Amino acid sequence: MRIMTVALALAIFGAGGVHAQHSRHLNDLNWIEVQELVPMQVQTVLLPVGTLEAHGVGPNGADNLVPEALAAYLAEELNALIAPTIPYGVNTSLDEYAGTFGISAEVLKELAQQVLSGLAATGFANIIVLNGHGPNFTPLNDAAIEVFRTTDARILVINWWSATAHVTEEVFGEQGGHAGLNENAAMMVVAPDAVHPELYRPEQATPFNDAWRAYPFPTAIGLYRPGEGLLDFDRGKAERYFARVRLELLAIVRDVLAKWEAGGR
Ligand SMILES: [Zn+2]
């Protein structure tokens, strides 16, 4: 039985890891394949986490779609597998917009904790949580700390847009925002048919600030700095921006993985 499963896995994936033509998604693999791959050939898993939330003239699922696209890229580069996305997150000030709703921070923390524990029990040494939505960060971190303390897994939680804020500055010369220039550019690359420039008006964007909060936030686009981050729909810039985002995230994750490895935990 054991020899047969090894032979099967080698036939499907080859001796050097997951075969390029085969899926890296846990959704698509069978138990025999997972057993042979993890942890012998694959030690790292990517977990996209997002939410359903209004994103200006882009899709409500932007916070799921961008991390999923990043996971697809990173999985190839890092010889990783991809766990099914946690698609519901913690929403706050945009809940009045159609098709926008979330779950509580407590529920997300509990859900993430159980999913992370399951991935650790599967045998992954490294779990990379690719977060697409700001208010998820605290509950995801809380879950990561619990699972790190109680299993052998090492966990990195990363907000893709924060980790690449300097890329926004370099490519566009300004900062972005929620569904702003940067996130819209990512959506133009990841889900081009779901971005609708014909629906866009600059007055659909409002700067975030420290002086007031509004529920709902008055527009579905929120800017990090006044006068910056308005959408431009330039496809070339969007491609350049997202290519840099991918590389930057790869560099950050690689660096953490290497340091974990060197540190022995
Ligand atoms: Zn978003």
CSV table of C-alpha atoms and ligand atoms in Angstrom, one decimal:
chain,number,residue,atom,x,y,z
A,1,MET,CA,0.0,0.0,0.0
A,2,ARG,CA,2.7,2.4,1.0
A,3,ILE,CA,4.8,1.6,-2.0
A,4,MET,CA,1.8,2.0,-4.3
A,5,THR,CA,1.0,5.5,-2.9
A,6,VAL,CA,4.6,6.6,-3.2
A,7,ALA,CA,4.6,5.4,-6.8
A,8,LEU,CA,1.3,7.2,-7.5
A,9,ALA,CA,2.5,10.5,-6.0
A,10,LEU,CA,5.8,10.3,-7.9
A,11,ALA,CA,3.8,9.6,-11.1
A,12,ILE,CA,1.6,12.7,-10.6
A,13,PHE,CA,4.1,15.2,-9.1
A,14,GLY,CA,7.5,13.9,-10.1
A,15,ALA,CA,10.3,13.4,-7.7
A,16,GLY,CA,11.1,17.1,-7.2
A,17,GLY,CA,7.8,18.5,-5.9
A,18,VAL,CA,4.4,19.3,-7.3
A,19,HIS,CA,4.4,18.9,-11.0
A,20,ALA,CA,3.8,22.2,-12.8
A,21,GLN,CA,0.6,21.0,-14.5
A,22,HIS,CA,-1.0,19.7,-11.4
A,23,SER,CA,-3.0,21.8,-9.0
A,24,ARG,CA,-1.5,23.4,-5.9
A,25,HIS,CA,-4.9,23.8,-4.3
A,26,LEU,CA,-5.8,21.6,-1.3
A,27,ASN,CA,-9.4,21.7,-2.8
A,28,ASP,CA,-8.2,19.7,-5.8
A,29,LEU,CA,-5.8,17.2,-4.2
A,30,ASN,CA,-6.9,13.8,-2.8
A,31,TRP,CA,-5.7,12.4,0.6
A,32,ILE,CA,-3.1,10.1,-0.9
A,33,GLU,CA,-1.5,13.0,-2.7
A,34,VAL,CA,-1.5,15.2,0.4
A,35,GLN,CA,-0.1,12.4,2.5
A,36,GLU,CA,2.8,12.0,0.0
A,37,LEU,CA,3.5,15.7,-0.4
A,38,VAL,CA,3.2,17.1,3.1
A,39,PRO,CA,5.7,17.5,4.8
A,40,MET,CA,8.2,15.4,2.7
A,41,GLN,CA,8.0,17.6,-0.5
A,42,VAL,CA,6.0,20.6,0.6
A,43,GLN,CA,6.4,22.4,3.9
A,44,THR,CA,4.6,25.7,3.3
A,45,VAL,CA,0.9,26.5,2.8
A,46,LEU,CA,-0.7,29.8,1.8
A,47,LEU,CA,-4.1,30.8,3.3
A,48,PRO,CA,-5.9,33.7,1.6
A,49,VAL,CA,-8.3,35.6,3.9
A,50,GLY,CA,-10.6,38.4,2.8
A,51,THR,CA,-14.3,39.6,3.0
A,52,LEU,CA,-17.2,40.7,1.0
A,53,GLU,CA,-17.2,44.5,0.9
A,54,ALA,CA,-18.0,47.4,-1.5
A,55,HIS,CA,-14.9,48.4,-3.5
A,56,GLY,CA,-15.8,51.5,-5.5
A,57,VAL,CA,-16.3,50.4,-9.1
A,58,GLY,CA,-14.6,47.0,-8.6
A,59,PRO,CA,-15.9,43.7,-7.3
A,60,ASN,CA,-17.2,43.2,-3.7
A,61,GLY,CA,-14.9,40.2,-3.5
A,62,ALA,CA,-11.7,42.2,-4.2
A,63,ASP,CA,-10.3,41.3,-0.7
A,64,ASN,CA,-10.6,37.6,-1.6
A,65,LEU,CA,-9.6,37.9,-5.3
A,66,VAL,CA,-6.3,39.8,-4.8
A,67,PRO,CA,-4.9,37.4,-2.0
A,68,GLU,CA,-6.0,34.4,-4.1
A,69,ALA,CA,-4.0,35.8,-7.1
A,70,LEU,CA,-1.0,36.4,-4.9
A,71,ALA,CA,-1.3,32.9,-3.5
A,72,ALA,CA,-1.3,31.4,-7.0
A,73,TYR,CA,2.0,33.3,-7.8
A,74,LEU,CA,3.7,32.7,-4.5
A,75,ALA,CA,2.8,29.0,-4.4
A,76,GLU,CA,4.8,28.4,-7.6
A,77,GLU,CA,7.8,30.4,-6.4
A,78,LEU,CA,7.9,28.9,-2.9
A,79,ASN,CA,6.8,25.3,-3.7
A,80,ALA,CA,3.8,25.8,-1.5
A,81,LEU,CA,0.2,24.6,-1.5
A,82,ILE,CA,-2.9,26.8,-1.3
A,83,ALA,CA,-5.6,26.3,1.3
A,84,PRO,CA,-9.2,27.3,0.5
A,85,THR,CA,-9.9,31.0,1.2
A,86,ILE,CA,-11.6,32.3,4.3
A,87,PRO,CA,-14.0,34.6,2.3
A,88,TYR,CA,-15.8,36.3,5.2
A,89,GLY,CA,-14.1,38.9,7.4
A,90,VAL,CA,-14.7,41.7,9.8
A,91,ASN,CA,-16.5,44.6,8.2
A,92,THR,CA,-17.2,48.0,9.8
A,93,SER,CA,-18.2,51.2,8.0
A,94,LEU,CA,-19.3,50.0,4.6
A,95,ASP,CA,-22.0,47.6,5.7
A,96,GLU,CA,-24.7,49.7,4.2
A,97,TYR,CA,-23.5,49.1,0.7
A,98,ALA,CA,-25.3,46.4,-1.2
A,99,GLY,CA,-23.7,43.0,-1.0
A,100,THR,CA,-21.5,44.0,1.9
A,101,PHE,CA,-21.5,42.0,5.1
A,102,GLY,CA,-19.1,40.3,7.4
A,103,ILE,CA,-18.7,38.2,10.5
A,104,SER,CA,-17.7,39.3,14.0
A,105,ALA,CA,-14.0,39.5,15.1
A,106,GLU,CA,-14.7,36.7,17.6
A,107,VAL,CA,-16.0,34.4,14.9
A,108,LEU,CA,-13.2,35.1,12.5
A,109,LYS,CA,-10.6,34.5,15.3
A,110,GLU,CA,-12.2,31.2,16.2
A,111,LEU,CA,-12.6,30.2,12.5
A,112,ALA,CA,-9.0,31.1,11.7
A,113,GLN,CA,-7.7,29.4,14.8
A,114,GLN,CA,-9.4,26.1,13.8
A,115,VAL,CA,-8.3,26.4,10.2
A,116,LEU,CA,-4.7,27.2,11.2
A,117,SER,CA,-4.7,24.3,13.6
A,118,GLY,CA,-6.0,22.0,10.8
A,119,LEU,CA,-3.2,23.1,8.5
A,120,ALA,CA,-0.6,22.5,11.3
A,121,ALA,CA,-2.1,19.1,11.9
A,122,THR,CA,-1.8,18.3,8.2
A,123,GLY,CA,1.9,18.7,8.6
A,124,PHE,CA,2.7,22.1,7.2
A,125,ALA,CA,5.7,23.7,9.0
A,126,ASN,CA,5.0,27.2,7.6
A,127,ILE,CA,1.6,28.9,7.2
A,128,ILE,CA,1.5,32.1,5.3
A,129,VAL,CA,-1.8,34.0,5.9
A,130,LEU,CA,-2.4,36.4,3.0
A,131,ASN,CA,-4.8,39.0,4.3
A,132,GLY,CA,-6.8,41.2,2.0
A,133,HIS,CA,-8.8,43.3,4.5
A,134,GLY,CA,-7.6,45.6,7.3
A,135,PRO,CA,-10.0,44.8,10.1
A,136,ASN,CA,-9.2,41.1,9.8
A,137,PHE,CA,-5.6,41.8,11.0
A,138,THR,CA,-6.1,41.7,14.8
A,139,PRO,CA,-8.3,38.6,14.9
A,140,LEU,CA,-6.0,36.8,12.5
A,141,ASN,CA,-3.0,37.7,14.7
A,142,ASP,CA,-4.8,36.6,17.8
A,143,ALA,CA,-5.5,33.2,16.2
A,144,ALA,CA,-1.9,32.9,14.9
A,145,ILE,CA,-0.5,33.5,18.4
A,146,GLU,CA,-2.7,30.7,19.8
A,147,VAL,CA,-1.8,28.2,17.1
A,148,PHE,CA,1.9,29.1,17.2
A,149,ARG,CA,1.8,28.4,21.0
A,150,THR,CA,0.0,25.1,20.7
A,151,THR,CA,1.5,23.5,17.6
A,152,ASP,CA,4.8,23.2,15.8
A,153,ALA,CA,3.7,25.5,13.0
A,154,ARG,CA,5.3,28.8,12.2
A,155,ILE,CA,2.8,31.5,11.0
A,156,LEU,CA,3.2,34.7,9.1
A,157,VAL,CA,0.2,37.1,8.8
A,158,ILE,CA,0.7,39.7,6.1
A,159,ASN,CA,-1.4,42.6,4.8
A,160,TRP,CA,-0.5,42.7,1.1
A,161,TRP,CA,-1.3,46.4,0.6
A,162,SER,CA,0.5,47.6,3.7
A,163,ALA,CA,3.6,45.6,2.9
A,164,THR,CA,3.7,47.2,-0.5
A,165,ALA,CA,2.7,50.8,0.3
A,166,HIS,CA,6.2,52.0,-0.9
A,167,VAL,CA,5.4,50.3,-4.3
A,168,THR,CA,2.3,52.4,-4.6
A,169,GLU,CA,4.5,55.5,-4.0
A,170,GLU,CA,7.1,54.4,-6.5
A,171,VAL,CA,4.8,53.5,-9.3
A,172,PHE,CA,2.1,56.1,-8.9
A,173,GLY,CA,4.0,58.8,-7.0
A,174,GLU,CA,1.2,58.9,-4.3
A,175,GLN,CA,-0.5,56.8,-1.8
A,176,GLY,CA,-3.7,54.8,-2.5
A,177,GLY,CA,-6.6,53.8,-0.4
A,178,HIS,CA,-9.5,51.4,0.2
A,179,ALA,CA,-10.5,50.7,-3.4
A,180,GLY,CA,-8.2,53.5,-4.3
A,181,LEU,CA,-5.5,53.8,-7.0
A,182,ASN,CA,-3.5,50.9,-5.7
A,183,GLU,CA,-6.2,48.4,-4.9
A,184,ASN,CA,-8.1,49.3,-8.1
A,185,ALA,CA,-4.9,48.6,-10.0
A,186,ALA,CA,-4.6,45.2,-8.4
A,187,MET,CA,-8.2,44.5,-9.3
A,188,MET,CA,-7.6,45.6,-12.9
A,189,VAL,CA,-4.9,42.9,-13.2
A,190,VAL,CA,-6.6,40.1,-11.1
A,191,ALA,CA,-10.2,40.6,-12.3
A,192,PRO,CA,-10.2,43.0,-15.3
A,193,ASP,CA,-13.8,42.3,-16.4
A,194,ALA,CA,-15.1,43.1,-12.9
A,195,VAL,CA,-13.7,46.7,-12.9
A,196,HIS,CA,-16.1,49.3,-14.4
A,197,PRO,CA,-14.4,52.6,-15.2
A,198,GLU,CA,-17.6,53.9,-16.8
A,199,LEU,CA,-19.3,54.0,-13.3
A,200,TYR,CA,-16.5,56.0,-11.7
A,201,ARG,CA,-16.7,59.6,-10.5
A,202,PRO,CA,-14.0,61.2,-8.4
A,203,GLU,CA,-16.6,62.4,-5.9
A,204,GLN,CA,-17.1,58.7,-5.0
A,205,ALA,CA,-13.8,58.9,-2.9
A,206,THR,CA,-13.4,60.4,0.6
A,207,PRO,CA,-10.2,60.8,2.5
A,208,PHE,CA,-9.9,58.9,5.8
A,209,ASN,CA,-9.1,61.1,8.8
A,210,ASP,CA,-8.6,61.1,12.5
A,211,ALA,CA,-11.2,63.7,13.3
A,212,TRP,CA,-14.4,62.0,12.4
A,213,ARG,CA,-16.0,58.6,11.7
A,214,ALA,CA,-19.1,58.0,9.8
A,215,TYR,CA,-21.3,54.9,9.7
A,216,PRO,CA,-21.7,54.2,6.8
A,217,PHE,CA,-18.6,55.8,5.4
A,218,PRO,CA,-19.9,58.4,2.9
A,219,THR,CA,-18.3,56.7,-0.1
A,220,ALA,CA,-17.2,53.2,-1.1
A,221,ILE,CA,-13.7,54.5,-1.8
A,222,GLY,CA,-11.5,55.7,1.1
A,223,LEU,CA,-8.3,57.6,0.5
A,224,TYR,CA,-5.2,57.4,2.8
A,225,ARG,CA,-4.2,61.0,2.1
A,226,PRO,CA,-6.3,63.9,0.9
A,227,GLY,CA,-5.8,64.5,-2.9
A,228,GLU,CA,-4.0,61.2,-3.4
A,229,GLY,CA,-5.2,57.8,-4.5
A,230,LEU,CA,-7.9,58.7,-7.0
A,231,LEU,CA,-8.4,56.1,-9.7
A,232,ASP,CA,-6.7,56.4,-13.1
A,233,PHE,CA,-7.4,53.1,-14.9
A,234,ASP,CA,-4.0,53.1,-16.7
A,235,ARG,CA,-3.6,49.4,-17.6
A,236,GLY,CA,0.2,49.6,-18.1
A,237,LYS,CA,0.7,51.2,-14.7
A,238,ALA,CA,-1.6,48.6,-13.1
A,239,GLU,CA,0.4,45.8,-14.6
A,240,ARG,CA,3.7,47.4,-13.5
A,241,TYR,CA,2.4,48.0,-10.0
A,242,PHE,CA,1.0,44.5,-9.5
A,243,ALA,CA,4.2,42.8,-10.9
A,244,ARG,CA,6.2,44.8,-8.3
A,245,VAL,CA,3.7,43.9,-5.5
A,246,ARG,CA,4.1,40.2,-6.3
A,247,LEU,CA,7.9,40.5,-6.2
A,248,GLU,CA,7.9,42.5,-3.0
A,249,LEU,CA,5.7,40.0,-1.2
A,250,LEU,CA,7.8,37.1,-2.4
A,251,ALA,CA,10.9,38.8,-1.1
A,252,ILE,CA,9.3,39.4,2.4
A,253,VAL,CA,8.0,35.9,2.7
A,254,ARG,CA,11.3,34.3,1.5
A,255,ASP,CA,13.2,36.4,4.0
A,256,VAL,CA,11.0,35.3,6.9
A,257,LEU,CA,11.1,31.6,5.8
A,258,ALA,CA,14.9,31.7,5.6
A,259,LYS,CA,15.2,33.3,9.0
A,260,TRP,CA,12.8,30.8,10.6
A,261,GLU,CA,14.9,28.0,9.0
A,262,ALA,CA,18.1,29.5,10.2
A,263,GLY,CA,16.7,30.0,13.7
A,264,GLY,CA,15.6,26.4,14.0
A,265,ARG,CA,12.0,27.1,14.9
B,1,ZN,ZN,-10.0,45.8,-0.2
